[in-house]
mmCIF file of C-alpha atoms in Angstrom:
data_model
loop_
_atom_site.group_PDB
_atom_site.id
_atom_site.type_symbol
_atom_site.label_atom_id
_atom_site.label_comp_id
_atom_site.label_asym_id
_atom_site.label_seq_id
_atom_site.Cartn_x
_atom_site.Cartn_y
_atom_site.Cartn_z
ATOM 1 C CA MET A 1 56.253 208.476 67.259
ATOM 2 C CA LEU A 2 59.895 207.358 67.757
ATOM 3 C CA PHE A 3 61.104 203.831 68.148
ATOM 4 C CA HIS A 4 60.715 202.417 71.559
ATOM 5 C CA TYR A 5 62.383 199.485 73.076
ATOM 6 C CA LEU A 6 59.651 198.468 75.502
ATOM 7 C CA TRP A 7 58.989 195.304 76.990
ATOM 8 C CA PHE A 8 57.915 193.505 79.795
ATOM 9 C CA ILE A 9 56.176 191.276 82.172
ATOM 10 C CA LEU A 10 57.079 189.167 84.778
ATOM 11 C CA LEU A 11 59.686 186.217 84.856
ATOM 12 C CA PRO A 12 60.119 183.709 87.743
ATOM 13 C CA PHE A 13 63.662 183.847 89.117
ATOM 14 C CA PHE A 14 64.896 180.516 90.320
ATOM 15 C CA GLY A 15 61.165 179.687 91.059
ATOM 16 C CA PHE A 16 60.455 182.606 93.344
ATOM 17 C CA TYR A 17 57.339 184.478 92.839
ATOM 18 C CA THR A 18 55.233 186.803 94.879
ATOM 19 C CA PRO A 19 51.937 187.774 93.479
ATOM 20 C CA ILE A 20 51.069 191.448 92.921
ATOM 21 C CA THR A 21 49.052 193.189 95.418
ATOM 22 C CA PRO A 22 47.997 196.896 95.447
ATOM 23 C CA THR A 23 50.267 197.574 98.368
ATOM 24 C CA GLN A 24 53.643 196.315 96.888
ATOM 25 C CA ASN A 25 56.327 198.666 96.154
ATOM 26 C CA HIS A 26 58.304 196.400 93.819
ATOM 27 C CA LEU A 27 57.475 194.309 90.619
ATOM 28 C CA PRO A 28 58.900 190.991 89.629
ATOM 29 C CA LYS A 29 61.296 190.756 86.794
ATOM 30 C CA GLU A 30 59.829 191.703 83.465
ATOM 31 C CA VAL A 31 59.653 189.572 80.330
ATOM 32 C CA PRO A 32 59.504 190.702 76.686
ATOM 33 C CA VAL A 33 56.292 191.840 74.919
ATOM 34 C CA LEU A 34 56.784 192.511 71.222
ATOM 35 C CA CYS A 35 54.562 194.774 69.193
ATOM 36 C CA PHE A 36 54.106 194.518 65.360
ATOM 37 C CA HIS A 37 52.005 196.645 63.107
ATOM 38 C CA HIS A 38 52.549 196.464 59.420
ATOM 39 C CA ILE A 39 54.381 193.825 57.563
ATOM 40 C CA ARG A 40 55.600 194.921 54.084
ATOM 41 C CA PRO A 41 57.092 193.525 51.018
ATOM 42 C CA ASP A 42 60.806 193.316 51.027
ATOM 43 C CA THR A 43 60.784 195.600 47.881
ATOM 44 C CA MET A 44 59.500 198.592 49.837
ATOM 45 C CA HIS A 45 62.425 200.689 50.748
ATOM 46 C CA HIS A 46 60.593 203.546 52.672
ATOM 47 C CA LEU A 47 59.003 202.101 55.796
ATOM 48 C CA SER A 48 57.306 203.776 58.849
ATOM 49 C CA PRO A 49 58.607 203.100 62.329
ATOM 50 C CA TYR A 50 55.635 200.788 62.755
ATOM 51 C CA SER A 51 56.744 198.447 59.935
ATOM 52 C CA VAL A 52 58.974 195.630 59.217
ATOM 53 C CA THR A 53 59.540 193.723 55.979
ATOM 54 C CA VAL A 54 58.367 190.096 55.471
ATOM 55 C CA SER A 55 61.964 188.585 55.621
ATOM 56 C CA VAL A 56 62.692 190.546 58.851
ATOM 57 C CA PHE A 57 59.505 189.175 60.343
ATOM 58 C CA LYS A 58 60.150 185.681 59.420
ATOM 59 C CA ALA A 59 63.715 186.095 60.615
ATOM 60 C CA ASP A 60 62.683 187.395 63.924
ATOM 61 C CA MET A 61 60.266 184.374 64.443
ATOM 62 C CA LYS A 62 62.802 181.926 63.449
ATOM 63 C CA ILE A 63 65.404 183.167 65.762
ATOM 64 C CA LEU A 64 63.005 183.380 68.722
ATOM 65 C CA HIS A 65 62.101 179.673 68.043
ATOM 66 C CA ASP A 66 65.750 178.471 67.593
ATOM 67 C CA SER A 67 66.670 180.216 70.791
ATOM 68 C CA GLY A 68 64.072 178.367 72.880
ATOM 69 C CA TYR A 69 61.462 181.158 73.351
ATOM 70 C CA HIS A 70 58.049 180.102 74.059
ATOM 71 C CA THR A 71 55.121 182.445 73.454
ATOM 72 C CA ILE A 72 52.521 183.275 76.117
ATOM 73 C CA LEU A 73 49.054 184.669 75.911
ATOM 74 C CA PRO A 74 47.446 187.222 78.147
ATOM 75 C CA ASP A 75 45.509 184.671 80.197
ATOM 76 C CA GLN A 76 48.775 183.097 81.151
ATOM 77 C CA LEU A 77 50.476 186.527 82.069
ATOM 78 C CA TYR A 78 47.546 187.515 84.135
ATOM 79 C CA ASP A 79 47.455 184.194 86.111
ATOM 80 C CA TYR A 80 51.220 184.516 86.687
ATOM 81 C CA LEU A 81 50.741 188.158 88.011
ATOM 82 C CA THR A 82 47.653 187.442 90.103
ATOM 83 C CA LYS A 83 48.097 183.752 91.105
ATOM 84 C CA GLY A 84 51.825 182.882 90.881
ATOM 85 C CA THR A 85 51.086 180.336 88.031
ATOM 86 C CA PRO A 86 54.432 179.627 86.405
ATOM 87 C CA LEU A 87 55.320 180.609 82.992
ATOM 88 C CA PRO A 88 57.173 178.429 80.379
ATOM 89 C CA PRO A 89 60.880 178.823 80.018
ATOM 90 C CA LYS A 90 62.055 181.913 78.241
ATOM 91 C CA PRO A 91 58.502 183.468 77.690
ATOM 92 C CA VAL A 92 57.635 185.986 75.128
ATOM 93 C CA MET A 93 54.479 187.618 73.975
ATOM 94 C CA ILE A 94 53.942 188.521 70.402
ATOM 95 C CA THR A 95 51.207 191.082 69.641
ATOM 96 C CA PHE A 96 49.763 192.924 66.539
ATOM 97 C CA ASP A 97 47.955 196.209 66.439
ATOM 98 C CA ASP A 98 45.420 197.688 64.163
ATOM 99 C CA ASN A 99 44.073 194.661 62.089
ATOM 100 C CA ASP A 100 46.324 194.799 58.969
ATOM 101 C CA GLY A 101 45.624 192.053 56.424
ATOM 102 C CA GLU A 102 49.271 190.870 56.433
ATOM 103 C CA GLN A 103 48.834 189.859 59.989
ATOM 104 C CA PHE A 104 46.602 186.919 58.821
ATOM 105 C CA THR A 105 48.319 186.311 55.324
ATOM 106 C CA ILE A 106 51.871 186.412 56.445
ATOM 107 C CA ALA A 107 52.211 186.619 60.290
ATOM 108 C CA LYS A 108 49.799 183.712 61.138
ATOM 109 C CA PRO A 109 51.403 181.202 58.790
ATOM 110 C CA THR A 110 54.903 182.105 60.367
ATOM 111 C CA LEU A 111 53.365 181.754 63.759
ATOM 112 C CA ASP A 112 52.085 178.420 62.768
ATOM 113 C CA GLN A 113 55.219 177.149 61.531
ATOM 114 C CA TYR A 114 56.837 177.405 64.849
ATOM 115 C CA GLY A 115 53.866 176.576 67.028
ATOM 116 C CA PHE A 116 53.755 180.282 68.219
ATOM 117 C CA LYS A 117 50.477 181.872 69.306
ATOM 118 C CA GLY A 118 49.744 185.714 69.034
ATOM 119 C CA VAL A 119 47.672 188.432 70.407
ATOM 120 C CA PHE A 120 45.666 190.453 67.870
ATOM 121 C CA PHE A 121 44.398 193.890 69.044
ATOM 122 C CA ILE A 122 41.635 194.891 66.504
ATOM 123 C CA MET A 123 40.697 198.405 65.518
ATOM 124 C CA THR A 124 37.215 197.432 64.561
ATOM 125 C CA VAL A 125 36.525 200.284 61.878
ATOM 126 C CA THR A 126 38.793 198.564 59.632
ATOM 127 C CA MET A 127 37.262 195.144 59.638
ATOM 128 C CA GLY A 128 36.373 193.847 56.101
ATOM 129 C CA LYS A 129 38.056 197.103 54.483
ATOM 130 C CA PRO A 130 40.629 196.526 51.593
ATOM 131 C CA HIS A 131 44.143 195.421 53.324
ATOM 132 C CA TYR A 132 42.495 194.681 56.544
ATOM 133 C CA MET A 133 41.281 191.411 58.051
ATOM 134 C CA ASN A 134 37.510 190.499 57.811
ATOM 135 C CA LYS A 135 35.363 188.974 60.341
ATOM 136 C CA GLU A 136 35.939 185.435 59.147
ATOM 137 C CA GLN A 137 39.782 185.809 59.414
ATOM 138 C CA ILE A 138 39.530 187.285 63.027
ATOM 139 C CA LYS A 139 37.075 184.515 63.944
ATOM 140 C CA GLN A 140 39.593 181.815 62.541
ATOM 141 C CA LEU A 141 42.398 183.295 64.538
ATOM 142 C CA ALA A 142 40.392 182.842 67.771
ATOM 143 C CA VAL A 143 39.324 179.394 66.957
ATOM 144 C CA GLU A 144 42.931 178.477 66.435
ATOM 145 C CA GLY A 145 44.021 179.636 69.812
ATOM 146 C CA HIS A 146 45.243 183.102 69.352
ATOM 147 C CA GLN A 147 43.953 185.952 71.560
ATOM 148 C CA ILE A 148 41.734 188.665 70.187
ATOM 149 C CA GLY A 149 42.081 191.951 71.962
ATOM 150 C CA LEU A 150 40.364 195.426 71.727
ATOM 151 C CA HIS A 151 42.060 198.494 70.104
ATOM 152 C CA THR A 152 39.133 200.800 70.000
ATOM 153 C CA TRP A 153 36.903 201.689 67.149
ATOM 154 C CA ASP A 154 39.127 204.152 65.294
ATOM 155 C CA HIS A 155 42.347 204.687 67.376
ATOM 156 C CA HIS A 156 41.621 208.008 69.223
ATOM 157 C CA MET A 157 43.568 208.471 72.441
ATOM 158 C CA VAL A 158 41.622 207.205 75.465
ATOM 159 C CA THR A 159 42.811 210.267 77.322
ATOM 160 C CA ARG A 160 40.447 212.478 75.430
ATOM 161 C CA TYR A 161 37.214 210.450 75.567
ATOM 162 C CA THR A 162 33.853 211.782 76.675
ATOM 163 C CA GLU A 163 31.295 209.446 78.302
ATOM 164 C CA GLN A 164 29.952 208.855 74.740
ATOM 165 C CA ASP A 165 33.187 208.206 73.356
ATOM 166 C CA TRP A 166 33.629 205.287 75.685
ATOM 167 C CA VAL A 167 30.479 203.895 74.309
ATOM 168 C CA LYS A 168 31.608 204.265 70.636
ATOM 169 C CA GLN A 169 35.317 203.330 71.196
ATOM 170 C CA LEU A 170 35.122 200.440 73.560
ATOM 171 C CA ASP A 171 31.511 199.191 74.570
ATOM 172 C CA GLU A 172 30.345 198.701 70.855
ATOM 173 C CA PRO A 173 33.672 197.152 69.599
ATOM 174 C CA LYS A 174 33.777 194.903 72.575
ATOM 175 C CA LYS A 175 30.159 193.627 72.042
ATOM 176 C CA MET A 176 30.943 193.171 68.268
ATOM 177 C CA LEU A 177 34.185 191.210 68.728
ATOM 178 C CA GLU A 178 32.591 189.129 71.724
ATOM 179 C CA GLN A 179 29.758 188.128 69.559
ATOM 180 C CA LEU A 180 31.960 187.316 66.727
ATOM 181 C CA ILE A 181 34.213 184.990 68.546
ATOM 182 C CA GLY A 182 31.787 183.706 71.119
ATOM 183 C CA LYS A 183 33.958 184.693 74.231
ATOM 184 C CA PRO A 184 34.617 187.527 76.557
ATOM 185 C CA ILE A 185 37.337 189.797 75.533
ATOM 186 C CA PRO A 186 39.065 191.186 78.660
ATOM 187 C CA TYR A 187 42.302 192.778 77.029
ATOM 188 C CA PHE A 188 42.964 196.045 75.505
ATOM 189 C CA ALA A 189 45.809 198.045 73.845
ATOM 190 C CA TYR A 190 45.853 201.776 74.291
ATOM 191 C CA PRO A 191 46.027 203.703 71.131
ATOM 192 C CA TYR A 192 49.661 205.300 70.697
ATOM 193 C CA GLY A 193 50.276 203.673 74.209
ATOM 194 C CA VAL A 194 48.742 206.666 75.870
ATOM 195 C CA TRP A 195 46.726 206.216 79.125
ATOM 196 C CA ASN A 196 45.791 207.976 82.316
ATOM 197 C CA GLU A 197 43.981 206.999 85.624
ATOM 198 C CA GLU A 198 40.663 208.043 84.246
ATOM 199 C CA ALA A 199 40.896 205.619 81.378
ATOM 200 C CA ILE A 200 42.003 202.749 83.705
ATOM 201 C CA ALA A 201 38.763 203.269 85.786
ATOM 202 C CA GLU A 202 36.762 203.285 82.723
ATOM 203 C CA LEU A 203 38.374 200.058 81.616
ATOM 204 C CA LYS A 204 37.854 198.384 84.827
ATOM 205 C CA LYS A 205 33.928 199.173 84.631
ATOM 206 C CA ARG A 206 34.033 197.352 81.238
ATOM 207 C CA ASN A 207 35.461 194.166 82.766
ATOM 208 C CA ILE A 208 39.053 194.772 81.071
ATOM 209 C CA LYS A 209 41.532 193.066 83.313
ATOM 210 C CA MET A 210 44.731 193.963 81.618
ATOM 211 C CA ALA A 211 45.800 196.665 79.151
ATOM 212 C CA PHE A 212 48.920 197.134 77.139
ATOM 213 C CA GLN A 213 50.742 200.428 76.485
ATOM 214 C CA LEU A 214 53.913 201.185 74.764
ATOM 215 C CA SER A 215 56.841 203.342 75.892
ATOM 216 C CA SER A 216 56.421 204.295 79.603
ATOM 217 C CA LYS A 217 57.501 202.256 82.468
ATOM 218 C CA ILE A 218 55.062 200.047 84.244
ATOM 219 C CA ASP A 219 53.246 202.060 86.929
ATOM 220 C CA PRO A 220 53.576 200.219 90.301
ATOM 221 C CA ARG A 221 50.144 201.324 91.125
ATOM 222 C CA TYR A 222 48.601 199.726 88.099
ATOM 223 C CA PRO A 223 50.807 197.029 86.882
ATOM 224 C CA LEU A 224 48.078 195.166 85.273
ATOM 225 C CA PHE A 225 46.913 198.093 83.285
ATOM 226 C CA THR A 226 50.426 199.527 82.205
ATOM 227 C CA VAL A 227 51.916 196.444 80.554
ATOM 228 C CA ARG A 228 54.721 197.570 78.346
ATOM 229 C CA ARG A 229 55.501 196.386 74.862
ATOM 230 C CA ILE A 230 58.460 197.025 72.297
ATOM 231 C CA ILE A 231 57.802 198.170 68.710
ATOM 232 C CA VAL A 232 60.063 195.693 66.903
ATOM 233 C CA PRO A 233 62.533 197.550 64.445
ATOM 234 C CA ASN A 234 63.161 196.429 61.005
ATOM 235 C CA SER A 235 66.571 195.411 61.625
ATOM 236 C CA ASN A 236 68.647 193.639 58.954
ATOM 237 C CA SER A 237 69.833 191.037 61.632
ATOM 238 C CA PRO A 238 67.394 189.226 63.916
ATOM 239 C CA GLN A 239 70.248 189.061 66.417
ATOM 240 C CA THR A 240 69.538 192.638 67.189
ATOM 241 C CA LEU A 241 66.313 191.695 68.751
ATOM 242 C CA LEU A 242 67.811 188.984 70.723
ATOM 243 C CA ASN A 243 70.601 191.260 71.976
ATOM 244 C CA ILE A 244 68.143 193.657 73.234
ATOM 245 C CA MET A 245 66.205 190.924 74.990
ATOM 246 C CA ARG A 246 69.276 189.256 76.442
ATOM 247 C CA ARG A 247 70.672 192.678 77.548
ATOM 248 C CA ASP A 248 67.621 193.607 79.382
ATOM 249 C CA PHE A 249 66.352 190.480 80.602
ATOM 250 C CA HIS A 250 69.087 188.072 81.734
#
């Protein structure tokens, strides 16, 4: 999959806000949603498009903090979209996919350093395996105020699911994670960012109230189920990330 500079979600403009309704033909201005997968050692030279080095990740978090950004969680975004609840100044959402172990050992301490909170979309087949987070670590993230979200059992595209696939890929992981953290999990990230209308209908049946994709534009028919994100590039300069954000969200 190619790099995608994707974003988005809604920013008040001089205090003006109109909640989203199914009949509207326009959407409020978007705010950045960042997506990370793998955080690799600085000595690793051949990285996938889904990877950043430790130093790049830390530099990105520092420049966000130093530039006055405030992290938001999905509950805040949902309330903003549906009820007009204000967001903090310069909001940004930081999300992580797939349950990599570095998300706990590297990302979490860095987020803690700046008072940031993240959203961790868990692919449950990996839990407890080498190089991935275990149940205790996922539970600790939730206890400390980070959001746990769903990312299926083993990362197959939702557009190909049969009825039984929905049970294996969503119902069972949802039950497992909700029992683990002791609270409902109403947020979902599509594997590969791919979705269709049938998938949205299935998510709604399962009390998912907001879902995150990747490259496509927000669909005005389903703004809560087509939230966009950017896969953060492994740039040598954190200013690159800010430049994109400032260019697209002024």
